[in-house]
PDB file of C-alpha atoms and ligand atoms in Angstrom:
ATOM      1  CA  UNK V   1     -45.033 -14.795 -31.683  1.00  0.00           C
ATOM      2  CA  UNK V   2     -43.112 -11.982 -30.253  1.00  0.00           C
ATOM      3  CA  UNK V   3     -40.250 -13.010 -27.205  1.00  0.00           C
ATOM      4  CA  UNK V   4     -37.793 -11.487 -26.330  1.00  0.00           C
ATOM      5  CA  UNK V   5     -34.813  -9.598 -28.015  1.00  0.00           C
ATOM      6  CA  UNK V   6     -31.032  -9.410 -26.712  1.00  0.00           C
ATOM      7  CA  UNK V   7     -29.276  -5.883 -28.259  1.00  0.00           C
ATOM      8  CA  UNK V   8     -25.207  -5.251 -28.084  1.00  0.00           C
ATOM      9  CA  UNK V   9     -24.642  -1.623 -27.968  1.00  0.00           C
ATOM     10  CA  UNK V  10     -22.046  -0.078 -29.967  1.00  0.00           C
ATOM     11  CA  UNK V  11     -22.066  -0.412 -33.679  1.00  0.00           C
ATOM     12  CA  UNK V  12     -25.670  -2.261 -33.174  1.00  0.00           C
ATOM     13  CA  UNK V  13     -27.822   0.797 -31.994  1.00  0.00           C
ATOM     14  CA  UNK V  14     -25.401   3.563 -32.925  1.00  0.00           C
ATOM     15  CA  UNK V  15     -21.952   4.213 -34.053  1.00  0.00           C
ATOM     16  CA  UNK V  16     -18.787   3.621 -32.133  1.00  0.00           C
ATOM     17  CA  UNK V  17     -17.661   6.430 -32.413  1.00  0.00           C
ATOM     18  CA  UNK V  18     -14.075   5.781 -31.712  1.00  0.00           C
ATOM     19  CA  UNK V  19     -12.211   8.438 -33.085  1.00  0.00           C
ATOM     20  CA  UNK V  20     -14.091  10.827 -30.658  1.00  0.00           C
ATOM     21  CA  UNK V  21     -12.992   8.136 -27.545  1.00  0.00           C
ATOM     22  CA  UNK V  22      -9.315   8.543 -28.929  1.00  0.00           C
ATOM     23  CA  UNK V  23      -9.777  12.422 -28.651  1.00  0.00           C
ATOM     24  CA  UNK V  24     -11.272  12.737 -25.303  1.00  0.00           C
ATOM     25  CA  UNK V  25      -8.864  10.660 -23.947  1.00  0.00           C
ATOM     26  CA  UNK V  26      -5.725  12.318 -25.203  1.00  0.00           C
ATOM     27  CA  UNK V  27      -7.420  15.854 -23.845  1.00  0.00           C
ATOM     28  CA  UNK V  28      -7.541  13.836 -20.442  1.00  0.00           C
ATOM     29  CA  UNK V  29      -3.690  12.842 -20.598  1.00  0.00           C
ATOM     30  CA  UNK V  30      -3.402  16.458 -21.178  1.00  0.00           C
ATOM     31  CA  UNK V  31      -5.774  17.225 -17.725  1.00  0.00           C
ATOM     32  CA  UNK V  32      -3.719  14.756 -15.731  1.00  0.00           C
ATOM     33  CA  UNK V  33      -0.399  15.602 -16.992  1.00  0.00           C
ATOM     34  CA  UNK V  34       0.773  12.577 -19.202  1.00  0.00           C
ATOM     35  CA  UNK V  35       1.868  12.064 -22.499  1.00  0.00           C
ATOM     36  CA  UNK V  36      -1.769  12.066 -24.532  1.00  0.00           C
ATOM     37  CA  UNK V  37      -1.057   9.647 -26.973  1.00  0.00           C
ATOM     38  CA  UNK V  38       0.703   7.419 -24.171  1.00  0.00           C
ATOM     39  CA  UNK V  39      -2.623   7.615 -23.078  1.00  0.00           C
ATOM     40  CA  UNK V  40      -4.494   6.795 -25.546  1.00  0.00           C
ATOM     41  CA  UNK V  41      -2.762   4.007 -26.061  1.00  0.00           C
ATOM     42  CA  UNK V  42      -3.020   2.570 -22.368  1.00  0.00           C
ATOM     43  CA  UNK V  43      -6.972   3.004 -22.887  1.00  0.00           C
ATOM     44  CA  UNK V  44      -6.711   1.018 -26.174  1.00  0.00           C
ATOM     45  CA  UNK V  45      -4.410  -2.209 -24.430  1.00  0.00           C
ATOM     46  CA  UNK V  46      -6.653  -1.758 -20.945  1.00  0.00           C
ATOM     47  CA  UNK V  47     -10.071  -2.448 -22.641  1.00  0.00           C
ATOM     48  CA  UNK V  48     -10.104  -6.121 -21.465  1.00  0.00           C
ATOM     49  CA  UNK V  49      -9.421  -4.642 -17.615  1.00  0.00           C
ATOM     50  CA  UNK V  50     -11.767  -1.535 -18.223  1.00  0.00           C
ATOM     51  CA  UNK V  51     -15.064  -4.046 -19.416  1.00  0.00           C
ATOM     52  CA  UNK V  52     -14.758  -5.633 -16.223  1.00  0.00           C
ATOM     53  CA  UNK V  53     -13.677  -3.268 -13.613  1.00  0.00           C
ATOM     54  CA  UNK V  54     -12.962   0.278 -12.731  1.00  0.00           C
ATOM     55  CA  UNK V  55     -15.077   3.540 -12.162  1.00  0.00           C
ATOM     56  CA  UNK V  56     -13.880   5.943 -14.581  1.00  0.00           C
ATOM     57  CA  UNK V  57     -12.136   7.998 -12.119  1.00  0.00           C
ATOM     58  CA  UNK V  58     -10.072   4.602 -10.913  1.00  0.00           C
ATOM     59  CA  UNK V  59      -9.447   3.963 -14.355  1.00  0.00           C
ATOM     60  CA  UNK V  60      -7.562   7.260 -14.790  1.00  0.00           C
ATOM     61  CA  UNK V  61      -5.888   7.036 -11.469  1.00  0.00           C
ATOM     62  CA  UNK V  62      -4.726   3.473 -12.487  1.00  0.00           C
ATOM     63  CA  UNK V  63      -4.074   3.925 -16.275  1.00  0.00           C
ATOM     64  CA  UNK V  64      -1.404   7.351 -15.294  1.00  0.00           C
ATOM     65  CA  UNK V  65       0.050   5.360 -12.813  1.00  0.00           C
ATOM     66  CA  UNK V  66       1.219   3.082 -15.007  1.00  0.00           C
ATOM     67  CA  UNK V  67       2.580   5.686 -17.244  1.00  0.00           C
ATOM     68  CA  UNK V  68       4.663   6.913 -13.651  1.00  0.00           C
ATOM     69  CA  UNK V  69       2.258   9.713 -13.177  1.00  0.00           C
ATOM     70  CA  UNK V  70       0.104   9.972  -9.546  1.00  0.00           C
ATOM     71  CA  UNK V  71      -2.883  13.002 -10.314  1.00  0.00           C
ATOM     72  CA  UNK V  72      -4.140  14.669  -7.968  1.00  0.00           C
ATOM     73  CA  UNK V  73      -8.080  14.060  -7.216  1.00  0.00           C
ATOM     74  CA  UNK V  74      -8.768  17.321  -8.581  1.00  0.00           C
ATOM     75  CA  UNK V  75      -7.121  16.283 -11.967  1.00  0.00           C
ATOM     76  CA  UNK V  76      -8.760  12.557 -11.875  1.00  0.00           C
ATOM     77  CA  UNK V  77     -12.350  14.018 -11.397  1.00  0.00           C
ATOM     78  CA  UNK V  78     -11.878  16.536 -14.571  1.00  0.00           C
ATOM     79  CA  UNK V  79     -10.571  13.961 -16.069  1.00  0.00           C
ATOM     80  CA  UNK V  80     -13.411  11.210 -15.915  1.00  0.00           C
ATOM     81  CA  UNK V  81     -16.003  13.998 -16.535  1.00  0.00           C
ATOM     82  CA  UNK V  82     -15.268  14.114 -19.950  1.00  0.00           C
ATOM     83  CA  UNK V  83     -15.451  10.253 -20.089  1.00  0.00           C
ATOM     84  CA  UNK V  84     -18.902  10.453 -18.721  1.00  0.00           C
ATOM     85  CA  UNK V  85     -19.916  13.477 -21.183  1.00  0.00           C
ATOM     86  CA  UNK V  86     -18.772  11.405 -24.248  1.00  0.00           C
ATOM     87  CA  UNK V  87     -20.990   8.826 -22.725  1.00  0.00           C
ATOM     88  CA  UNK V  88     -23.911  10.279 -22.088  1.00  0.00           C
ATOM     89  CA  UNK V  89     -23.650  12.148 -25.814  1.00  0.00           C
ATOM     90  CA  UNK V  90     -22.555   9.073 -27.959  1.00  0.00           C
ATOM     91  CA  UNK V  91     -25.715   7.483 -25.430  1.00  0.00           C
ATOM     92  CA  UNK V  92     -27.947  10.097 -27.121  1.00  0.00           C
ATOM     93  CA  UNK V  93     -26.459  10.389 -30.748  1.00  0.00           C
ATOM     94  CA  UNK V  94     -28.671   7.278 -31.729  1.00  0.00           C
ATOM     95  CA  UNK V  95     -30.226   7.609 -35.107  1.00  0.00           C
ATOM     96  CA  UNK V  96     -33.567   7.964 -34.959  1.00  0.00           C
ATOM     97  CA  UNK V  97     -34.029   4.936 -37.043  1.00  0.00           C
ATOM     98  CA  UNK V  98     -32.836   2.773 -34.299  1.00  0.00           C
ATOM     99  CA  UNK V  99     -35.608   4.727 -31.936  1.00  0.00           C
ATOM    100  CA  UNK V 100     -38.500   4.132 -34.542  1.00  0.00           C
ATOM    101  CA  UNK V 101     -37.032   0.290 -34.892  1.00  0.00           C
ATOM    102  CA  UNK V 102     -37.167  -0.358 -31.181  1.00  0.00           C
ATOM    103  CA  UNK V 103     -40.729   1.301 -30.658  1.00  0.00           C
ATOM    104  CA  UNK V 104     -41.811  -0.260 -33.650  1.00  0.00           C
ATOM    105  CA  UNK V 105     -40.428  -3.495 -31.848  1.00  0.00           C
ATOM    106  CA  UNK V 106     -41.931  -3.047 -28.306  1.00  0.00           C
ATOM    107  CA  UNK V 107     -45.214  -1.901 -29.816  1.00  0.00           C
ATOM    108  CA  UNK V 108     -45.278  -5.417 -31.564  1.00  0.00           C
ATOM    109  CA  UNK V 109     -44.784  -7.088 -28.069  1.00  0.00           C
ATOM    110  CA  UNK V 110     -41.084  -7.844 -28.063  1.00  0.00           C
ATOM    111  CA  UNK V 111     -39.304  -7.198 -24.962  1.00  0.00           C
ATOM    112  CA  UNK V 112     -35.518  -5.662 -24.727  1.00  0.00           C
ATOM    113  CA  UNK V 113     -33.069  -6.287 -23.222  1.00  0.00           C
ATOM    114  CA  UNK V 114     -28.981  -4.446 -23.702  1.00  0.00           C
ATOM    115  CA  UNK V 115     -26.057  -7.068 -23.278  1.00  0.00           C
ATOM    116  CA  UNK V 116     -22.841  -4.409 -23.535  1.00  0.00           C
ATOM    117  CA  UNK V 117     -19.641  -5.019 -23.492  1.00  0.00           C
ATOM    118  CA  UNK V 118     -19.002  -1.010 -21.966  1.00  0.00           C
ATOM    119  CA  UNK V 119     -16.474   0.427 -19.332  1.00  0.00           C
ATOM    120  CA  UNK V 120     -17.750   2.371 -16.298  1.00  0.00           C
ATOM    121  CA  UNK V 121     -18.857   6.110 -17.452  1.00  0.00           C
ATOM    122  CA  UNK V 122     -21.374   4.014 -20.653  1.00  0.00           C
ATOM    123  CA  UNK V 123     -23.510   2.210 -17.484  1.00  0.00           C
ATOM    124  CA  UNK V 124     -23.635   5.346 -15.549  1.00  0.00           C
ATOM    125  CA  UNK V 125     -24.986   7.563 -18.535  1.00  0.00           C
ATOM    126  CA  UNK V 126     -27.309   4.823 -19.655  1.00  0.00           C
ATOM    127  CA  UNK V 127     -30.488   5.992 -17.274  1.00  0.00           C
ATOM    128  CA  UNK V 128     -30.057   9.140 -18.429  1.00  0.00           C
ATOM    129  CA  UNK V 129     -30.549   8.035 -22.299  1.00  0.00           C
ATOM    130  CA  UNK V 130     -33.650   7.990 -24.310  1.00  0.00           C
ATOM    131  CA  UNK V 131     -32.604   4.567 -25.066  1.00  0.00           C
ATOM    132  CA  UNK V 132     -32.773   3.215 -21.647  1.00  0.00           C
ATOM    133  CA  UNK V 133     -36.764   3.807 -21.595  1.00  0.00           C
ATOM    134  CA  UNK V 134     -37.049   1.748 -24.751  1.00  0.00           C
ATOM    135  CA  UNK V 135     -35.558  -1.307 -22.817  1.00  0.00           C
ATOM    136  CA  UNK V 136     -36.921  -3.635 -20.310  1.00  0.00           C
ATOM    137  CA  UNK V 137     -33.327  -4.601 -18.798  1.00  0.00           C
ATOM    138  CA  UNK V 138     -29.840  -3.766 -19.391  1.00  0.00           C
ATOM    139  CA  UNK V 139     -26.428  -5.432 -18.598  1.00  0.00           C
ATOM    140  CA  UNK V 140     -23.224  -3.902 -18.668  1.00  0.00           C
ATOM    141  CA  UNK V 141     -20.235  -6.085 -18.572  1.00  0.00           C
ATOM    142  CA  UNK V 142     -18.417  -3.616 -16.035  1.00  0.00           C
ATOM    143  CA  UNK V 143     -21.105  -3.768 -13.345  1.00  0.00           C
ATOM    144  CA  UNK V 144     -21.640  -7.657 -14.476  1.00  0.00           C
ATOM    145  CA  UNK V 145     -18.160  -8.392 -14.117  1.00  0.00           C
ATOM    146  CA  UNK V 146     -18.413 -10.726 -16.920  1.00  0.00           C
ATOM    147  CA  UNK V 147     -17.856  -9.412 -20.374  1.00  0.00           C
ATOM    148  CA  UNK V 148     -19.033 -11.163 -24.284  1.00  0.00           C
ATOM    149  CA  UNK V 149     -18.559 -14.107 -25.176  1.00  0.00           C
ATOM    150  CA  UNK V 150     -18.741 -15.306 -21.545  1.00  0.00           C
ATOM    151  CA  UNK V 151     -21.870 -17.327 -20.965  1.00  0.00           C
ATOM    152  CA  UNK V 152     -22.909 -15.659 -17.631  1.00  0.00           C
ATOM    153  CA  UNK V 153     -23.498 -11.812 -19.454  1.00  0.00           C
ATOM    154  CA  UNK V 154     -26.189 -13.223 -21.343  1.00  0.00           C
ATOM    155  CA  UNK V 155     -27.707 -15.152 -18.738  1.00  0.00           C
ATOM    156  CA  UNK V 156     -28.009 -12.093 -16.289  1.00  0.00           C
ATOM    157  CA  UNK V 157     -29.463 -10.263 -19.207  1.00  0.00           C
ATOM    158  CA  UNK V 158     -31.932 -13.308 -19.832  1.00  0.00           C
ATOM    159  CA  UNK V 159     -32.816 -14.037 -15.962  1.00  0.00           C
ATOM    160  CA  UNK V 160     -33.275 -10.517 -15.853  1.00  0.00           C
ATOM    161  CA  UNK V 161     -35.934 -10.487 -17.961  1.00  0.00           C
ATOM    162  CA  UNK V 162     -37.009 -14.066 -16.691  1.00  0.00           C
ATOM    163  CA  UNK V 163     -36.797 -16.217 -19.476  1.00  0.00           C
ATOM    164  CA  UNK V 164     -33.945 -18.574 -20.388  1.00  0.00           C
ATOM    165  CA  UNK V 165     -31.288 -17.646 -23.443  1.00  0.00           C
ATOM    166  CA  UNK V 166     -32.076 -20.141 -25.906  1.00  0.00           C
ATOM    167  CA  UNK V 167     -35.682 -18.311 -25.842  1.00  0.00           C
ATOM    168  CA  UNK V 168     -34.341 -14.976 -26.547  1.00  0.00           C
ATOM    169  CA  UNK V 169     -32.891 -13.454 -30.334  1.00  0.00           C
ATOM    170  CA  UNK V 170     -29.338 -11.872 -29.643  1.00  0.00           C
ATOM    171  CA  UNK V 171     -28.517  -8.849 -32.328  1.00  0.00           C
ATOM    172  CA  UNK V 172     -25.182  -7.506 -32.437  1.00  0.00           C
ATOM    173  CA  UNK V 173     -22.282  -6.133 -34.778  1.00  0.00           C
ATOM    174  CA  UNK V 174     -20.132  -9.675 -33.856  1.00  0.00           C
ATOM    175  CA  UNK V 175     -17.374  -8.083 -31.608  1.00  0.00           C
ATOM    176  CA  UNK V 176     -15.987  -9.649 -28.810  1.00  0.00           C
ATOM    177  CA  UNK V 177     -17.262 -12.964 -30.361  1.00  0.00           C
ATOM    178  CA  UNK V 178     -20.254 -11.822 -29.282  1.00  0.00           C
ATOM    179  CA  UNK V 179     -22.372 -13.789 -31.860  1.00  0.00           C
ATOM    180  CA  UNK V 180     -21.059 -16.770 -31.495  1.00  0.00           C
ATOM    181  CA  UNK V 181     -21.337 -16.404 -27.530  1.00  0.00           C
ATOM    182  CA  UNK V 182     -24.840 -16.153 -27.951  1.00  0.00           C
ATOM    183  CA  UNK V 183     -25.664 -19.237 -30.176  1.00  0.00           C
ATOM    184  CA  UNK V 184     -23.375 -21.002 -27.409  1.00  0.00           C
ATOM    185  CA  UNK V 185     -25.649 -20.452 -24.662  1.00  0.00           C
ATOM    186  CA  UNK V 186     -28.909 -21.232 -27.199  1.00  0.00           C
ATOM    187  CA  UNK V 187     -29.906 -18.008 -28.463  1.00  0.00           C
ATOM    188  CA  UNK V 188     -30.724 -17.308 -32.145  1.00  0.00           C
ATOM    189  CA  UNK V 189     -28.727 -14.861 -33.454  1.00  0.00           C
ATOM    190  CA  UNK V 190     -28.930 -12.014 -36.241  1.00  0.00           C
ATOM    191  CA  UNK V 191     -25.438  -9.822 -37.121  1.00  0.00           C
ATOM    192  CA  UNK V 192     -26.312  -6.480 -38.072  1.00  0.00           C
ATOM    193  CA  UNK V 193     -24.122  -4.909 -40.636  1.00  0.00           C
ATOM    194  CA  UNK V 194     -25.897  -1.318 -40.447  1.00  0.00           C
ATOM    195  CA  UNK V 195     -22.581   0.467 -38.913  1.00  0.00           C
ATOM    196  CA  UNK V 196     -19.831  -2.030 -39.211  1.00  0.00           C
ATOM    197  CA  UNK V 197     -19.868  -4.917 -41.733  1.00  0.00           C
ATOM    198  CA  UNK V 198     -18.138  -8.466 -39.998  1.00  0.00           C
ATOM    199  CA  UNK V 199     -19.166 -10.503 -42.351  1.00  0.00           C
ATOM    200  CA  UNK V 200     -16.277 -12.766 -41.942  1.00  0.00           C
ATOM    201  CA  UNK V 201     -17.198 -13.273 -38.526  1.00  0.00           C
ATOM    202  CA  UNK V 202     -20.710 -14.723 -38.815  1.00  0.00           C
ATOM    203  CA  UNK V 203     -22.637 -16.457 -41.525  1.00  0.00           C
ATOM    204  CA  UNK V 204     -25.993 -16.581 -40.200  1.00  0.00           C
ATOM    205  CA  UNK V 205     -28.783 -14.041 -41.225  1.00  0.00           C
ATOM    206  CA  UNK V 206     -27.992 -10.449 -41.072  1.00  0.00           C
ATOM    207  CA  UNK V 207     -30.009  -7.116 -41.406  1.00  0.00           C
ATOM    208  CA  UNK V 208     -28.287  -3.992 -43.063  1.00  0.00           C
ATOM    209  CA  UNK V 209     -30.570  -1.645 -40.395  1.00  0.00           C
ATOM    210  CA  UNK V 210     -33.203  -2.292 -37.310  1.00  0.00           C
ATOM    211  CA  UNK V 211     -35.832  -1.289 -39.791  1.00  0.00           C
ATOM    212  CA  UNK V 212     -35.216  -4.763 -41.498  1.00  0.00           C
ATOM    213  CA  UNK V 213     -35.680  -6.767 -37.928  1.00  0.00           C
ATOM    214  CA  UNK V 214     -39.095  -6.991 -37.314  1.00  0.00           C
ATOM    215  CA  UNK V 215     -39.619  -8.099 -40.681  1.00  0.00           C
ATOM    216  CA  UNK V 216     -37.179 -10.448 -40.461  1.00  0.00           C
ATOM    217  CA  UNK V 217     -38.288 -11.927 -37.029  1.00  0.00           C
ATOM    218  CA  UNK V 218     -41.801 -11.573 -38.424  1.00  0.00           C
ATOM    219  CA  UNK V 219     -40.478 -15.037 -40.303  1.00  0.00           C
ATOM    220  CA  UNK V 220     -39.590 -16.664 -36.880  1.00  0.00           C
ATOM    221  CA  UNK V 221     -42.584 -18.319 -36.095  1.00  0.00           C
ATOM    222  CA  UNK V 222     -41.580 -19.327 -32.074  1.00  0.00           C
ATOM    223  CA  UNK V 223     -38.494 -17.337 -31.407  1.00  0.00           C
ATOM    224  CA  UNK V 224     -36.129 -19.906 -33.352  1.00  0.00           C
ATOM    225  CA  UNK V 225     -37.166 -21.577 -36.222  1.00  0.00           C
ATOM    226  CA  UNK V 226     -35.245 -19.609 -39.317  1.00  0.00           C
ATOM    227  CA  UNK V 227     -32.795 -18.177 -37.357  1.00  0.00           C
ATOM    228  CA  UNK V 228     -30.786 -21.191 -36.276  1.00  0.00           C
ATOM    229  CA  UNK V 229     -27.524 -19.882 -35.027  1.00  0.00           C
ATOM    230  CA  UNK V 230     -24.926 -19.220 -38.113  1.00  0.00           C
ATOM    231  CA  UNK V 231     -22.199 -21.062 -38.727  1.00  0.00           C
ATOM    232  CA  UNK V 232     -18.893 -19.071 -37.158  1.00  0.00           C
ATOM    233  CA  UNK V 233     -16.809 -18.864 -39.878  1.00  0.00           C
ATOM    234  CA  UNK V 234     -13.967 -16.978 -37.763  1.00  0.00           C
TER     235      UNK V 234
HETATM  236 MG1   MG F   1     -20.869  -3.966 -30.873  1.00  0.00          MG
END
Protein backbone atom coordinates (compact mmCIF):
# COMPACT_ATOMS: atom_id res chain seq x y z
CA UNK A 1 0.00 0.00 0.00
CA UNK A 2 1.40 3.27 -1.01
CA UNK A 3 2.94 5.72 2.18
CA UNK A 4 4.98 7.94 2.03
CA UNK A 5 8.44 8.58 0.33
CA UNK A 6 11.51 10.67 1.82
CA UNK A 7 13.85 12.06 -1.42
CA UNK A 8 17.61 13.65 -0.84
CA UNK A 9 18.25 16.05 -3.55
CA UNK A 10 21.45 16.13 -5.24
CA UNK A 11 22.75 13.11 -7.00
CA UNK A 12 19.13 11.44 -6.12
CA UNK A 13 16.83 13.59 -8.46
CA UNK A 14 19.53 15.17 -10.59
CA UNK A 15 23.18 15.61 -10.88
CA UNK A 16 25.42 17.55 -8.59
CA UNK A 17 26.69 19.31 -10.72
CA UNK A 18 29.76 20.40 -8.94
CA UNK A 19 32.10 21.44 -11.36
CA UNK A 20 29.58 24.20 -12.41
CA UNK A 21 29.38 25.25 -8.29
CA UNK A 22 33.32 25.42 -8.47
CA UNK A 23 32.95 27.82 -11.54
CA UNK A 24 30.38 30.15 -10.34
CA UNK A 25 32.05 30.58 -7.35
CA UNK A 26 35.50 31.44 -8.59
CA UNK A 27 33.58 34.13 -11.10
CA UNK A 28 32.16 35.48 -7.66
CA UNK A 29 35.77 35.78 -6.01
CA UNK A 30 36.40 37.57 -9.15
CA UNK A 31 32.98 40.02 -8.47
CA UNK A 32 34.08 40.61 -4.90
CA UNK A 33 37.67 41.03 -5.45
CA UNK A 34 39.42 37.86 -3.94
CA UNK A 35 41.60 35.34 -5.05
CA UNK A 36 38.94 32.84 -7.05
CA UNK A 37 40.37 29.74 -6.27
CA UNK A 38 40.92 31.00 -2.52
CA UNK A 39 37.43 31.07 -2.90
CA UNK A 40 36.53 28.22 -4.05
CA UNK A 41 38.22 26.62 -1.66
CA UNK A 42 36.59 28.50 1.44
CA UNK A 43 33.11 27.32 -0.16
CA UNK A 44 34.45 23.71 -0.29
CA UNK A 45 35.83 23.72 3.81
CA UNK A 46 32.51 26.04 4.79
CA UNK A 47 29.90 23.44 3.58
CA UNK A 48 29.29 22.14 7.16
CA UNK A 49 28.62 26.12 8.24
CA UNK A 50 26.78 26.89 4.84
CA UNK A 51 24.02 23.62 5.40
CA UNK A 52 23.10 25.18 8.48
CA UNK A 53 23.27 28.85 8.27
CA UNK A 54 23.77 31.82 6.08
CA UNK A 55 21.74 33.64 3.26
CA UNK A 56 23.82 33.55 0.31
CA UNK A 57 24.65 37.10 0.42
CA UNK A 58 26.00 36.54 4.31
CA UNK A 59 27.79 33.71 3.10
CA UNK A 60 29.84 35.84 0.68
CA UNK A 61 30.21 38.67 3.08
CA UNK A 62 31.50 36.09 5.67
CA UNK A 63 33.49 33.65 3.41
CA UNK A 64 35.77 37.14 1.85
CA UNK A 65 36.16 38.22 5.15
CA UNK A 66 37.94 35.51 6.07
CA UNK A 67 40.12 35.72 3.10
CA UNK A 68 40.82 39.73 4.58
CA UNK A 69 38.53 41.12 2.00
CA UNK A 70 35.23 43.46 3.24
CA UNK A 71 32.85 43.89 -0.34
CA UNK A 72 30.91 46.34 -0.71
CA UNK A 73 26.94 45.50 -0.78
CA UNK A 74 26.92 46.23 -4.30
CA UNK A 75 29.63 43.47 -4.91
CA UNK A 76 27.91 40.89 -2.27
CA UNK A 77 24.45 41.18 -4.07
CA UNK A 78 26.13 40.39 -7.70
CA UNK A 79 27.78 38.07 -6.13
CA UNK A 80 24.96 35.80 -4.53
CA UNK A 81 22.88 36.30 -7.74
CA UNK A 82 24.79 33.97 -9.51
CA UNK A 83 24.51 31.52 -6.53
CA UNK A 84 20.81 31.77 -6.80
CA UNK A 85 20.87 31.43 -10.81
CA UNK A 86 22.94 28.18 -10.54
CA UNK A 87 20.22 27.21 -8.18
CA UNK A 88 17.33 27.79 -9.72
CA UNK A 89 18.99 26.14 -13.18
CA UNK A 90 20.65 22.97 -11.61
CA UNK A 91 16.73 23.11 -9.74
CA UNK A 92 15.36 22.79 -13.30
CA UNK A 93 18.06 20.61 -15.14
CA UNK A 94 16.21 17.43 -13.72
CA UNK A 95 15.99 14.65 -16.21
CA UNK A 96 12.83 14.09 -17.23
CA UNK A 97 13.02 10.59 -16.05
CA UNK A 98 13.06 11.70 -12.53
CA UNK A 99 9.71 13.92 -13.49
CA UNK A 100 7.92 10.82 -15.14
CA UNK A 101 9.25 8.66 -11.89
CA UNK A 102 7.77 11.05 -9.38
CA UNK A 103 4.33 11.50 -11.30
CA UNK A 104 4.32 8.01 -11.94
CA UNK A 105 4.83 7.82 -8.03
CA UNK A 106 2.18 10.38 -6.83
CA UNK A 107 -0.29 9.05 -9.37
CA UNK A 108 0.13 5.61 -7.52
CA UNK A 109 -0.73 7.40 -4.16
CA UNK A 110 2.68 7.93 -2.64
CA UNK A 111 3.26 11.14 -1.03
CA UNK A 112 6.77 13.23 -1.21
CA UNK A 113 8.49 14.65 0.71
CA UNK A 114 12.56 16.46 -0.02
CA UNK A 115 15.02 15.99 3.03
CA UNK A 116 18.23 18.23 1.54
CA UNK A 117 21.17 18.74 2.84
CA UNK A 118 21.39 22.45 0.61
CA UNK A 119 22.87 25.98 1.51
CA UNK A 120 20.67 29.10 1.29
CA UNK A 121 20.21 30.16 -2.61
CA UNK A 122 18.92 25.82 -3.29
CA UNK A 123 15.72 26.58 -0.64
CA UNK A 124 15.04 29.88 -2.13
CA UNK A 125 14.94 28.58 -5.87
CA UNK A 126 13.06 25.49 -4.85
CA UNK A 127 9.29 27.15 -5.27
CA UNK A 128 10.24 28.26 -8.32
CA UNK A 129 11.12 24.54 -9.66
CA UNK A 130 8.94 22.17 -11.48
CA UNK A 131 10.05 19.83 -8.89
CA UNK A 132 8.61 21.58 -5.98
CA UNK A 133 4.89 20.91 -7.41
CA UNK A 134 5.67 17.22 -7.54
CA UNK A 135 6.24 17.26 -3.67
CA UNK A 136 3.97 17.42 -0.78
CA UNK A 137 6.74 18.94 1.70
CA UNK A 138 10.24 19.91 1.57
CA UNK A 139 13.07 20.42 4.17
CA UNK A 140 16.15 22.12 3.69
CA UNK A 141 18.81 21.68 6.23
CA UNK A 142 19.70 25.56 6.07
CA UNK A 143 16.23 26.80 7.00
CA UNK A 144 15.97 23.48 9.37
CA UNK A 145 19.05 24.24 11.01
CA UNK A 146 19.72 20.65 11.30
CA UNK A 147 21.53 18.96 8.50
CA UNK A 148 21.76 14.64 7.49
CA UNK A 149 22.40 12.34 9.48
CA UNK A 150 20.88 14.33 12.37
CA UNK A 151 17.67 12.74 13.54
CA UNK A 152 15.57 15.99 13.76
CA UNK A 153 15.84 16.74 9.54
CA UNK A 154 13.95 13.76 8.99
CA UNK A 155 11.52 14.18 11.58
CA UNK A 156 10.49 17.78 10.38
CA UNK A 157 10.25 16.28 6.97
CA UNK A 158 8.04 13.34 8.47
CA UNK A 159 5.80 15.61 10.94
CA UNK A 160 5.49 17.66 8.06
CA UNK A 161 3.76 15.38 6.24
CA UNK A 162 2.15 13.93 9.54
CA UNK A 163 3.26 10.59 9.80
CA UNK A 164 6.14 9.25 11.90
CA UNK A 165 9.75 8.18 10.14
CA UNK A 166 9.79 4.62 10.61
CA UNK A 167 6.48 4.81 8.29
CA UNK A 168 8.13 6.61 5.56
CA UNK A 169 10.90 5.03 2.63
CA UNK A 170 14.04 7.43 2.61
CA UNK A 171 15.89 7.41 -1.07
CA UNK A 172 19.10 9.01 -1.39
CA UNK A 173 22.70 8.82 -3.06
CA UNK A 174 24.22 7.97 0.81
CA UNK A 175 26.06 11.36 1.44
CA UNK A 176 26.29 12.91 4.55
CA UNK A 177 25.51 9.43 6.06
CA UNK A 178 22.38 10.13 5.00
CA UNK A 179 21.24 6.45 4.65
CA UNK A 180 22.21 5.30 7.56
CA UNK A 181 20.55 8.45 9.36
CA UNK A 182 17.44 7.35 8.07
CA UNK A 183 17.34 3.61 9.13
CA UNK A 184 18.41 5.27 12.61
CA UNK A 185 15.33 7.08 13.11
CA UNK A 186 13.16 3.83 11.56
CA UNK A 187 12.82 4.52 8.04
CA UNK A 188 13.41 1.93 5.27
CA UNK A 189 15.84 2.92 3.09
CA UNK A 190 16.77 2.45 -0.76
CA UNK A 191 20.44 4.01 -2.15
CA UNK A 192 20.10 5.05 -5.56
CA UNK A 193 23.13 4.61 -7.68
CA UNK A 194 21.56 6.43 -10.89
CA UNK A 195 24.18 9.53 -10.68
CA UNK A 196 26.74 8.54 -8.16
CA UNK A 197 27.49 4.90 -7.23
CA UNK A 198 28.33 4.56 -3.01
CA UNK A 199 28.13 1.29 -2.91
CA UNK A 200 30.58 1.02 -0.16
CA UNK A 201 28.48 3.06 1.88
CA UNK A 202 25.24 1.05 2.02
CA UNK A 203 24.34 -2.54 1.47
CA UNK A 204 20.73 -2.50 1.46
CA UNK A 205 18.61 -2.50 -1.82
CA UNK A 206 19.44 -0.04 -4.42
CA UNK A 207 17.82 1.16 -7.77
CA UNK A 208 20.15 2.22 -10.76
CA UNK A 209 17.16 5.04 -11.75
CA UNK A 210 13.58 6.30 -10.19
CA UNK A 211 12.06 4.32 -12.99
CA UNK A 212 13.09 1.12 -10.98
CA UNK A 213 11.30 2.51 -7.55
CA UNK A 214 7.88 1.94 -7.87
CA UNK A 215 8.55 -1.41 -8.94
CA UNK A 216 10.65 -2.00 -6.34
CA UNK A 217 8.33 -0.57 -3.56
CA UNK A 218 5.56 -2.34 -5.46
CA UNK A 219 7.32 -5.48 -3.38
CA UNK A 220 6.86 -3.62 0.00
CA UNK A 221 3.71 -4.80 1.03
CA UNK A 222 3.17 -2.08 4.27
CA UNK A 223 5.89 0.42 3.79
CA UNK A 224 8.69 -1.96 5.38
CA UNK A 225 8.68 -5.40 4.90
CA UNK A 226 11.66 -6.07 2.11
CA UNK A 227 13.30 -3.09 2.63
CA UNK A 228 14.66 -3.53 6.12
CA UNK A 229 17.32 -0.94 6.55
CA UNK A 230 20.87 -2.20 4.98
CA UNK A 231 23.56 -3.05 6.79
CA UNK A 232 26.16 0.20 6.86
CA UNK A 233 29.09 -1.19 5.72
CA UNK A 234 31.06 2.29 6.06
MG1 LIG B 1 22.71 13.44 -2.32
Amino acid sequence: MPGTILFDLFHTLLDGADAQRDRVVARMGEIVGVDPSALVRAYHDSWPERLVRWSAEETVRVLAGRLGVAPSAKQVARAAALRLELASWLLNSAPSSTLVALDGLRAAGWRLGLVSNATAEVAEAWPGSGLSRRFDAAVFSCEAGVAKPEPGIYRAAAAALGVAPSGCVFVGDGADGELAGAAAVGAAVVRTAEFVDRSRVWAGPVVGSLAELSQLLGEVPAGRGVLQPGASTA
